[in-house]
XYZ file of C-alpha atoms in Angstrom:
685
model
C -64.107 98.492 63.553
C -60.647 98.162 61.944
C -59.413 98.463 58.365
C -58.554 94.752 58.143
C -61.918 93.537 59.511
C -63.854 91.288 57.085
C -66.600 93.101 55.234
C -69.369 90.929 56.729
C -68.832 92.726 60.037
C -71.191 95.354 58.593
C -74.890 95.149 59.401
C -76.898 93.780 56.478
C -74.027 91.848 54.834
C -75.399 88.311 54.696
C -74.204 85.441 52.508
C -75.854 86.721 49.325
C -74.535 90.272 49.642
C -71.125 88.948 50.717
C -70.856 87.044 47.406
C -71.785 90.202 45.490
C -69.142 92.220 47.354
C -66.527 89.538 46.666
C -67.425 89.760 42.960
C -66.156 93.355 42.927
C -63.049 92.596 44.974
C -64.276 93.801 48.365
C -63.240 91.491 51.230
C -62.254 93.928 53.988
C -63.237 97.359 55.288
C -60.076 98.728 53.640
C -61.168 97.268 50.276
C -64.520 99.019 50.649
C -62.911 102.411 51.325
C -60.756 101.955 48.224
C -63.780 101.269 45.987
C -64.275 104.714 44.454
C -67.485 106.153 42.947
C -67.969 106.020 39.172
C -69.836 109.338 39.173
C -71.948 111.575 41.424
C -75.447 113.002 41.563
C -75.765 116.521 42.839
C -78.857 116.501 45.027
C -78.017 119.881 46.451
C -79.897 121.672 43.684
C -83.552 121.350 44.612
C -86.112 122.324 41.944
C -89.675 123.359 42.833
C -92.415 121.197 41.312
C -93.852 124.227 39.480
C -90.486 124.712 37.672
C -90.190 121.133 36.303
C -89.980 120.787 32.504
C -90.678 117.753 30.316
C -87.518 115.833 29.376
C -85.326 117.287 32.148
C -83.738 115.445 35.083
C -84.396 117.133 38.423
C -84.069 116.757 42.183
C -87.271 117.419 44.105
C -87.863 117.725 47.883
C -91.448 116.594 48.464
C -93.856 114.977 50.929
C -95.790 111.767 50.220
C -99.469 112.762 50.294
C -101.125 109.501 49.198
C -100.565 105.856 50.105
C -98.525 104.309 47.237
C -100.619 102.091 44.918
C -99.486 99.016 42.952
C -101.230 97.705 39.821
C -100.282 94.973 37.322
C -100.392 95.601 33.567
C -99.279 92.504 31.663
C -95.767 91.711 32.814
C -95.339 95.106 34.454
C -95.974 95.923 38.097
C -96.471 99.686 38.385
C -96.107 101.499 41.715
C -97.335 105.106 41.921
C -97.452 107.776 44.610
C -98.476 111.418 44.782
C -95.981 113.912 46.217
C -96.228 117.594 47.105
C -94.044 120.606 47.851
C -94.998 124.245 48.533
C -95.536 124.909 44.803
C -97.589 121.944 43.616
C -98.046 118.175 43.303
C -96.746 115.501 40.883
C -97.204 111.787 40.314
C -94.167 109.501 40.858
C -93.961 106.079 39.160
C -91.705 102.994 39.417
C -91.783 99.778 37.351
C -91.392 96.248 38.776
C -90.514 97.450 42.282
C -93.677 96.460 44.214
C -91.814 96.467 47.563
C -91.709 100.288 47.388
C -95.395 100.333 48.303
C -94.394 99.454 51.867
C -91.320 101.692 51.938
C -92.839 105.157 51.546
C -94.701 106.679 54.482
C -97.445 109.305 54.210
C -96.629 112.817 55.469
C -92.911 111.978 55.279
C -90.488 114.078 53.241
C -88.171 112.447 50.688
C -85.673 113.631 48.106
C -86.384 112.318 44.570
C -84.125 112.562 41.513
C -85.397 111.475 38.117
C -86.591 112.401 34.632
C -89.818 114.267 33.923
C -92.235 113.015 31.248
C -95.678 113.999 30.084
C -98.574 111.744 31.151
C -102.335 112.221 30.716
C -101.982 115.951 30.289
C -99.835 116.316 33.410
C -96.280 115.583 34.519
C -94.817 112.403 35.926
C -91.503 111.743 37.716
C -90.191 108.517 36.193
C -88.379 105.818 38.271
C -86.495 108.321 40.435
C -83.733 107.582 42.937
C -84.878 108.478 46.412
C -83.653 109.134 49.951
C -85.663 109.665 53.100
C -84.896 113.144 54.429
C -82.969 113.092 57.688
C -84.937 115.125 60.254
C -81.665 116.619 61.469
C -81.052 118.117 58.036
C -82.824 121.444 58.459
C -82.057 122.596 54.918
C -83.610 119.498 53.373
C -80.432 119.121 51.353
C -78.722 115.758 50.794
C -75.750 117.248 48.935
C -73.655 115.264 46.456
C -74.332 111.513 46.366
C -71.754 108.984 45.093
C -72.795 106.465 42.436
C -70.822 103.177 42.329
C -70.456 100.402 39.747
C -72.297 97.589 41.523
C -73.596 94.092 40.735
C -77.221 93.957 39.631
C -78.738 92.939 42.986
C -76.769 95.342 45.184
C -78.465 98.710 45.683
C -76.704 102.078 45.681
C -78.631 102.994 48.803
C -77.401 100.144 51.027
C -73.861 100.361 49.611
C -73.781 104.088 50.396
C -74.934 103.397 53.957
C -72.068 100.906 54.464
C -69.595 103.348 52.960
C -70.759 106.220 55.167
C -70.494 104.076 58.296
C -66.963 102.951 57.387
C -65.727 106.391 56.352
C -66.982 107.900 59.607
C -65.716 105.097 61.873
C -62.365 104.122 60.337
C -61.580 106.833 57.764
C -59.244 108.478 60.259
C -57.376 105.173 60.767
C -55.946 105.145 57.231
C -52.203 105.592 57.419
C -50.589 108.499 55.577
C -47.731 107.172 53.459
C -46.782 109.992 51.069
C -43.912 111.901 52.729
C -44.777 115.382 54.034
C -42.201 117.086 51.814
C -43.834 115.622 48.675
C -47.368 116.518 49.813
C -46.236 120.046 50.563
C -44.424 120.498 47.249
C -47.378 119.283 45.132
C -50.129 120.651 47.439
C -51.707 117.273 48.133
C -54.425 116.619 50.715
C -53.739 114.046 53.412
C -54.995 110.490 52.903
C -57.918 110.553 55.363
C -59.241 113.832 53.870
C -59.030 112.329 50.371
C -60.846 109.126 51.382
C -63.693 111.044 53.038
C -64.217 113.590 50.260
C -63.883 111.194 47.336
C -66.912 109.315 48.701
C -68.895 112.202 50.225
C -67.623 115.517 48.859
C -69.189 118.652 50.315
C -68.808 120.434 46.997
C -66.840 120.365 43.732
C -63.773 121.980 45.312
C -63.525 119.307 48.034
C -63.996 116.584 45.390
C -61.235 117.952 43.115
C -58.814 118.273 46.031
C -59.504 114.669 47.087
C -59.259 113.346 43.541
C -55.944 115.120 42.845
C -54.390 113.435 45.873
C -55.667 109.950 44.914
C -54.664 110.273 41.232
C -51.176 111.413 42.234
C -50.978 108.502 44.673
C -51.849 105.903 41.993
C -49.247 107.209 39.552
C -46.649 107.703 42.299
C -46.931 104.143 43.663
C -46.869 102.704 40.144
C -43.738 104.665 39.245
C -41.981 103.557 42.438
C -42.837 99.922 41.714
C -41.552 100.111 38.148
C -38.459 101.972 39.267
C -37.738 99.179 41.748
C -38.208 96.496 39.076
C -35.748 98.380 36.868
C -33.267 98.781 39.723
C -33.664 95.088 40.556
C -32.825 94.171 36.971
C -29.829 96.512 36.979
C -28.597 94.954 40.246
C -28.506 91.507 38.639
C -25.210 90.059 37.485
C -23.445 91.911 34.744
C -24.991 91.370 31.346
C -23.301 89.714 28.385
C -20.787 91.930 26.575
C -21.319 90.944 22.937
C -18.550 91.703 20.463
C -19.236 93.497 17.154
C -19.472 91.043 14.226
C -18.164 91.376 10.675
C -21.196 89.651 9.090
C -23.583 92.416 10.191
C -22.837 94.983 7.481
C -22.905 92.329 4.742
C -26.241 90.958 6.060
C -27.871 94.409 6.015
C -26.529 95.220 2.523
C -27.857 91.950 1.069
C -31.412 92.575 2.278
C -33.882 93.107 -0.617
C -34.673 96.548 0.841
C -32.866 99.350 2.634
C -33.435 100.014 6.328
C -35.296 103.230 7.063
C -33.481 105.883 9.093
C -35.718 105.009 12.064
C -34.874 101.303 11.781
C -31.145 102.094 11.526
C -31.353 104.362 14.599
C -33.037 101.631 16.640
C -30.560 98.988 15.393
C -27.712 101.248 16.568
C -29.337 101.643 20.015
C -29.704 97.865 20.313
C -26.099 97.286 19.165
C -24.810 99.741 21.788
C -26.785 97.915 24.495
C -25.604 94.483 23.386
C -21.942 95.549 23.293
C -22.141 97.157 26.750
C -21.526 95.297 30.013
C -25.066 95.777 31.350
C -28.005 93.574 30.389
C -30.138 95.189 27.683
C -33.744 95.809 28.695
C -35.249 97.716 25.766
C -38.732 98.314 24.345
C -38.998 98.747 20.569
C -42.254 100.444 19.747
C -43.258 100.726 16.103
C -46.531 101.216 14.301
C -47.998 98.376 12.236
C -45.806 97.705 9.200
C -42.834 99.742 10.444
C -40.436 96.796 10.194
C -39.780 95.575 13.729
C -39.139 91.969 12.666
C -36.002 92.784 10.662
C -34.675 94.750 13.652
C -35.247 91.626 15.779
C -33.493 89.462 13.152
C -30.400 91.704 13.254
C -30.276 91.455 17.065
C -30.616 87.639 16.886
C -27.821 87.445 14.284
C -25.582 89.465 16.607
C -26.255 87.099 19.543
C -25.818 83.877 17.559
C -22.569 84.952 15.903
C -21.237 85.583 19.421
C -21.887 81.926 20.266
C -25.223 82.391 22.055
C -28.811 81.261 21.436
C -31.762 83.594 20.900
C -35.490 83.188 21.552
C -38.553 85.051 20.336
C -41.939 84.689 22.037
C -45.204 85.663 20.299
C -48.739 85.664 21.789
C -50.400 83.459 19.147
C -49.388 80.406 17.124
C -50.298 82.182 13.883
C -47.890 85.010 14.674
C -45.198 82.655 16.002
C -45.357 80.645 12.763
C -45.034 83.805 10.657
C -42.014 84.996 12.644
C -40.468 81.531 12.337
C -40.871 81.507 8.547
C -39.427 85.037 8.207
C -36.430 84.361 10.459
C -35.782 81.021 8.784
C -35.585 82.711 5.361
C -33.305 85.474 6.684
C -30.985 83.505 8.972
C -30.696 79.924 7.727
C -28.645 80.930 4.614
C -26.062 82.150 7.153
C -25.916 78.722 8.799
C -28.191 79.709 11.703
C -30.504 76.871 12.740
C -34.063 77.945 13.702
C -36.884 76.003 15.391
C -40.574 76.541 16.221
C -41.976 75.504 19.612
C -45.735 75.859 20.191
C -48.399 74.221 22.328
C -50.021 72.366 19.411
C -46.959 70.199 18.720
C -47.090 66.566 19.838
C -45.199 65.577 22.995
C -42.675 63.729 20.850
C -42.061 66.821 18.706
C -41.743 69.047 21.795
C -39.290 66.622 23.424
C -37.227 66.450 20.248
C -37.031 70.259 19.881
C -36.384 70.613 23.621
C -33.401 68.283 23.320
C -32.037 70.251 20.351
C -32.393 73.497 22.345
C -30.588 72.136 25.410
C -27.802 70.656 23.223
C -27.396 73.936 21.291
C -28.269 72.198 18.033
C -30.734 75.080 17.587
C -29.583 78.711 17.551
C -32.900 80.597 17.405
C -36.181 79.352 18.899
C -39.503 81.009 18.029
C -42.548 80.069 20.062
C -45.571 80.914 22.151
C -45.959 80.581 25.947
C -44.583 77.055 25.422
C -41.109 78.655 25.612
C -41.482 79.452 29.319
C -42.417 75.904 30.373
C -40.079 74.433 32.996
C -39.113 71.603 30.656
C -37.539 74.036 28.160
C -33.851 74.446 28.955
C -31.423 76.518 26.868
C -27.744 75.669 26.553
C -26.558 79.281 26.300
C -29.386 81.817 26.021
C -28.076 85.294 25.222
C -31.060 87.227 23.796
C -34.758 87.122 24.697
C -37.337 88.856 22.461
C -41.049 89.153 23.229
C -43.366 90.432 20.487
C -46.659 92.236 21.063
C -45.623 92.850 24.661
C -49.069 94.172 25.650
C -50.311 90.561 25.376
C -47.806 89.333 27.980
C -47.283 90.145 31.640
C -44.113 91.365 33.314
C -43.773 87.976 35.022
C -43.870 86.107 31.706
C -41.178 88.359 30.302
C -39.029 87.748 33.384
C -39.712 83.971 33.243
C -38.266 83.768 29.759
C -35.194 85.862 30.622
C -34.511 83.565 33.593
C -33.792 80.744 31.134
C -30.340 82.268 30.681
C -27.570 83.963 32.675
C -28.650 87.632 32.510
C -29.527 87.569 28.793
C -30.295 90.769 26.902
C -34.029 91.485 26.680
C -35.784 93.100 23.712
C -39.516 93.801 23.897
C -41.562 94.759 20.816
C -45.031 96.224 20.492
C -47.098 97.573 17.606
C -49.558 99.251 19.990
C -48.691 102.920 19.599
C -48.445 104.486 23.042
C -47.596 108.161 23.601
C -44.101 108.190 25.077
C -45.093 109.560 28.492
C -47.719 106.861 28.878
C -45.273 104.189 27.767
C -43.210 105.155 30.798
C -46.092 103.998 33.002
C -46.379 100.536 31.519
C -42.759 100.013 30.605
C -41.038 102.084 33.257
C -38.538 99.258 33.693
C -37.416 99.498 30.043
C -35.418 101.855 27.844
C -37.576 102.939 24.915
C -36.814 102.996 21.163
C -39.383 104.132 18.611
C -39.567 103.216 14.906
C -41.583 106.187 13.695
C -41.192 105.759 9.934
C -42.693 103.324 7.427
C -40.564 101.562 4.773
C -40.374 103.360 1.392
C -42.864 102.275 -1.259
C -45.674 101.773 1.224
C -48.774 103.678 0.176
C -51.169 105.257 2.641
C -54.153 102.950 3.210
C -57.304 104.659 1.942
C -59.984 104.337 4.632
C -63.718 104.835 4.162
C -66.599 104.667 6.658
C -69.864 103.565 5.029
C -73.322 102.408 6.088
C -74.876 99.063 5.185
C -76.685 100.796 2.288
C -73.317 100.687 0.435
C -73.080 96.894 0.644
C -73.869 96.252 -3.048
C -71.176 98.705 -4.174
C -68.770 97.186 -1.668
C -69.269 93.694 -3.100
C -68.539 95.074 -6.583
C -65.342 96.654 -5.251
C -64.299 93.344 -3.653
C -64.759 91.589 -7.026
C -62.684 94.276 -8.709
C -59.772 93.746 -6.278
C -59.907 89.946 -6.543
C -59.977 90.130 -10.375
C -56.712 92.097 -10.119
C -55.280 89.081 -8.282
C -55.525 90.669 -4.837
C -56.923 89.181 -1.611
C -59.443 90.375 0.972
C -59.953 90.215 4.746
C -63.510 90.446 6.069
C -63.816 90.916 9.843
C -67.013 89.562 11.362
C -69.157 91.515 13.784
C -67.740 91.115 17.274
C -70.063 89.147 19.562
C -69.424 89.841 23.237
C -71.903 87.445 24.797
C -70.033 84.185 24.213
C -67.488 82.380 22.080
C -70.258 80.057 20.881
C -72.272 82.956 19.445
C -69.110 84.370 17.876
C -68.449 80.995 16.230
C -72.017 80.842 14.890
C -71.644 84.390 13.585
C -68.475 83.511 11.635
C -69.917 80.303 10.154
C -73.196 81.970 9.149
C -71.428 85.002 7.671
C -69.018 82.819 5.657
C -71.785 80.539 4.407
C -73.807 83.544 3.208
C -70.797 84.992 1.357
C -69.893 81.650 -0.255
C -73.390 80.607 -1.330
C -75.123 83.887 -2.138
C -72.516 86.585 -2.844
C -69.224 85.084 -4.073
C -69.874 81.436 -5.089
C -67.058 81.695 -7.658
C -64.309 82.628 -5.141
C -62.357 80.554 -2.630
C -63.406 81.620 0.877
C -62.241 80.368 4.291
C -62.728 81.457 7.899
C -60.687 81.862 11.085
C -61.943 82.091 14.673
C -60.594 81.701 18.198
C -62.083 78.247 18.849
C -60.154 76.588 16.013
C -57.192 74.349 16.821
C -53.819 76.064 16.366
C -52.846 73.780 13.463
C -56.124 74.573 11.657
C -55.417 78.310 12.028
C -51.861 77.915 10.778
C -52.986 75.815 7.773
C -55.619 78.400 6.799
C -53.120 81.268 7.116
C -50.638 79.368 4.963
C -53.280 78.896 2.232
C -54.116 82.599 2.472
C -50.438 83.612 2.447
C -49.708 81.613 -0.716
C -52.706 83.157 -2.481
C -54.985 80.117 -2.698
C -57.698 81.580 -0.416
C -59.090 84.782 -1.952
C -61.359 85.972 0.883
C -60.547 85.311 4.531
C -63.431 85.796 6.972
C -62.140 86.223 10.484
C -62.707 87.445 14.010
C -60.027 89.685 15.515
C -57.674 86.674 15.656
C -55.887 88.324 12.678
C -55.466 91.586 14.565
C -51.847 90.930 15.465
C -48.904 90.325 13.201
C -50.391 88.587 10.162
C -48.352 89.553 7.088
C -49.795 88.925 3.605
C -48.486 91.637 1.210
C -50.948 90.588 -1.538
C -53.988 91.394 0.662
C -55.150 94.899 -0.250
C -58.651 95.183 1.211
C -59.813 95.043 4.838
C -63.578 95.119 5.439
C -64.735 95.504 9.066
C -68.386 94.818 9.860
C -70.009 96.690 12.796
C -66.908 98.840 13.106
C -68.458 100.805 15.983
C -67.990 97.764 18.251
C -64.202 97.980 18.073
C -61.868 100.362 19.879
C -59.801 102.766 17.774
C -56.508 101.030 18.491
C -58.039 97.688 17.513
C -59.406 99.136 14.261
C -55.937 100.520 13.534
C -54.324 97.118 14.204
C -56.823 95.413 11.880
C -56.241 98.013 9.163
C -52.518 97.301 9.481
C -53.032 93.807 8.037
C -53.258 95.418 4.575
C -50.942 97.947 2.964
C -47.974 95.649 3.521
C -46.985 95.513 -0.148
C -46.493 98.199 -2.797
C -50.087 98.114 -4.151
C -52.734 100.614 -3.060
C -54.710 99.171 -0.142
C -58.096 100.012 1.336
C -59.959 99.683 4.630
C -63.764 99.833 4.628
C -65.523 100.417 7.962
C -69.188 99.397 7.913
C -71.369 100.960 10.598
C -74.919 102.254 10.930
C -74.243 103.683 14.407
C -75.314 107.289 14.918
C -74.009 107.960 18.436
C -71.404 110.668 18.893
C -68.448 108.479 19.987
C -68.974 105.979 17.130
C -69.061 108.828 14.583
C -65.922 110.384 16.108
C -64.111 107.038 15.884
C -64.998 106.633 12.220
C -63.814 110.189 11.499
C -60.463 109.612 13.227
C -59.908 106.419 11.222
C -60.685 108.075 7.889
C -58.634 111.196 8.716
C -55.331 109.633 9.816
C -53.204 106.500 9.665
C -50.822 107.768 12.367
C -50.988 105.182 15.141
C -49.794 107.613 17.800
C -52.554 110.125 17.013
C -55.070 107.284 16.975
C -53.972 105.930 20.356
C -54.186 109.432 21.881
C -57.718 109.808 20.538
C -58.663 106.294 21.710
C -57.473 107.244 25.166
C -59.493 110.459 25.020
C -62.696 108.801 23.803
C -62.525 105.949 26.300
C -61.832 108.290 29.193
C -61.088 106.692 32.579
C -60.594 102.989 32.786
C -58.225 100.177 32.177
C -57.151 101.339 28.702
C -54.100 99.108 28.470
C -55.473 96.161 30.427
C -52.897 96.624 33.170
C -54.016 93.367 34.810
C -52.270 91.541 31.963
C -49.027 93.257 32.900
C -49.128 92.264 36.555
C -49.329 95.972 37.312
C -51.862 97.551 39.686
C -55.032 98.601 37.903
C -55.694 102.337 37.772
C -58.881 102.851 39.771
C -59.310 106.611 39.564
C -56.582 108.132 37.373
C -57.431 109.008 33.765
C -54.364 108.536 31.593
C -55.504 111.203 29.140
C -56.843 113.920 31.442
C -54.312 113.498 34.248
C -51.127 113.809 32.192
C -49.877 116.758 34.269
C -50.346 114.885 37.549
C -48.510 111.912 35.998
C -45.555 114.173 35.217
C -45.555 115.441 38.806
C -45.611 111.845 40.092
C -42.657 110.887 37.860
C -40.752 113.974 39.010
C -41.501 113.159 42.670
C -40.289 109.558 42.180
C -36.973 110.791 40.778
C -36.547 113.255 43.670
C -37.407 110.535 46.180
C -34.721 108.188 44.872
C -32.090 110.901 44.909
C -32.815 111.381 48.628
C -33.345 107.737 49.614
C -32.621 105.187 46.827
C -33.623 102.176 48.973
C -36.477 103.842 50.912
C -34.646 103.071 54.134
C -35.311 106.342 55.947
C -37.745 106.163 58.859
C -40.146 108.678 57.285
C -40.457 106.402 54.212
C -41.376 103.253 56.166
C -45.132 103.392 55.428
C -44.478 104.185 51.758
C -42.263 101.101 51.458
C -44.976 98.980 53.098
C -47.643 100.360 50.738
C -45.635 99.586 47.577
C -44.892 96.076 48.826
C -48.570 95.436 49.534
C -49.718 96.846 46.208
C -47.404 94.808 44.000
C -47.722 91.664 46.084
C -51.512 91.820 45.747
C -51.159 92.102 41.979
C -49.191 88.860 41.583
C -46.048 90.834 40.806
C -42.499 90.484 42.012
C -42.044 91.803 45.553
C -40.130 94.896 44.655
C -38.721 96.188 47.948
């Protein structure tokens, strides 16, 4: 057996199971070894039957003393068996697993792990996991068992058997690729040790040693990849050296507001980049409402007055239209021609705008993904801006920048990311942070209430509308399908219009609407005609209506903290006091913690840290969207120290061998190439 062998080489992998394995990305033996457990069950702690307590979960070593029986009760098929150890007997029961009747053998010892409940005056072991005891295991101890995230019809038992076979046969074949000097410095286990003990740890100490190595490895490879992307960008032709312009100071002074110190600091950083000889590649991170758009406008003005064109790409047509309107108002009085290019335009309109772009009749183009189509050709592109960068991938960002000769690149995001974590996702960018809100903005008052407050809430909504204000109402999020989500929005809106607020103008927004419909609705809401806007999370990003002062979020427990914060950021954009009402009847601990965080703080950075903490391991940022390898085992919140070590090791590595050309770095170079190639990313080495 070899690492690159197809997975169906394993006994028991037929067509059905092969499809299930493909569903979770397992095609080869190597893929299987890299599929790590979600959690573990410690079967090493055996409890005697006489010590079992109702409500507890226990592991029992016991012998089957009666032939298992199966009976049907309505739709249920119930399988029961009687088991015994040296201290007593207990009944074991499973539901809708009739095949177990033929699995268990009398007088044979098994290990069972399950929950204890009371039944007919005695105890019952409910739907336990089970393993036949290996006769060679004299202690009767199965140790720590891995539990994997598997498709519904793939059992833990058979998957574990495959894993054990592969770990034992080919685990030693895995090639070590982290240089010895790095492993020694950070006390990292070798690769084959880590692979074996992450799947079948002997004890907690072996598990932690294995996990530390694999977490370090994930961060280390990711940092190398990003470092190479950054170096690749720096190796490109020299960037444009923009000249300072006289109009800049006058433009800033004539704005109807003063820039905050944070905005001015970021503007200065951008100006320095643009006037240097290297191509700017900068991330501007600012919380909702911090004023990133005006910073972008100043950068665009600088590019255009130097004789170049600028482009700004947004993830949705609603947001693109809003940016277009804002930039048009700011820049057109200065003789700067702006245009909007989105997918919903007719072919004739697209062709017409495309011609204006290629002839340099247009100075600034705002658009969606339509901007990166092959047919779009710029005459002299000097500045590329992408907004809400977490919605785009690295490749899309690069595609847009390739429309010009080494244009400057500015990336904006309102998703607050702790700076160290930002270095993971945006390791190829310099980072600027707008950490201050414009003066006059009042803190949004946030309240978490149950559905019993609904009557009072409706009275509060009326009060705000009678003051001339407007209201967002976010529908419950429906995960099952877009169709159900659509029905939910329509039903919710109809109920509000007919039964609650028949005297107000109400409209709705949802993801299935055509882009022009969305834009028309947002325009009616922006100009104050629509008083209540019912929406799904389509308004989460970038919508700017200063007169809207109330955000109501139904079933708030279904949303992540960062998403709740983004939604809340749609209000509080004017000088009037704004409010966010979170409606939830959820009683579970995480939901209650989320509500508390939202009512306690409006600081996006604190909220994102807490979101990270509450979510725990997983794909917090949706790294697949970035074209970056997904983190399979590292926890961005808990493993911060290991991340710092990995960043430090990457810097040391590139001081020693900037191109990874040394013989002892050959396997590392191969690993990084493979990783980024498999993730549809630029081949970095």
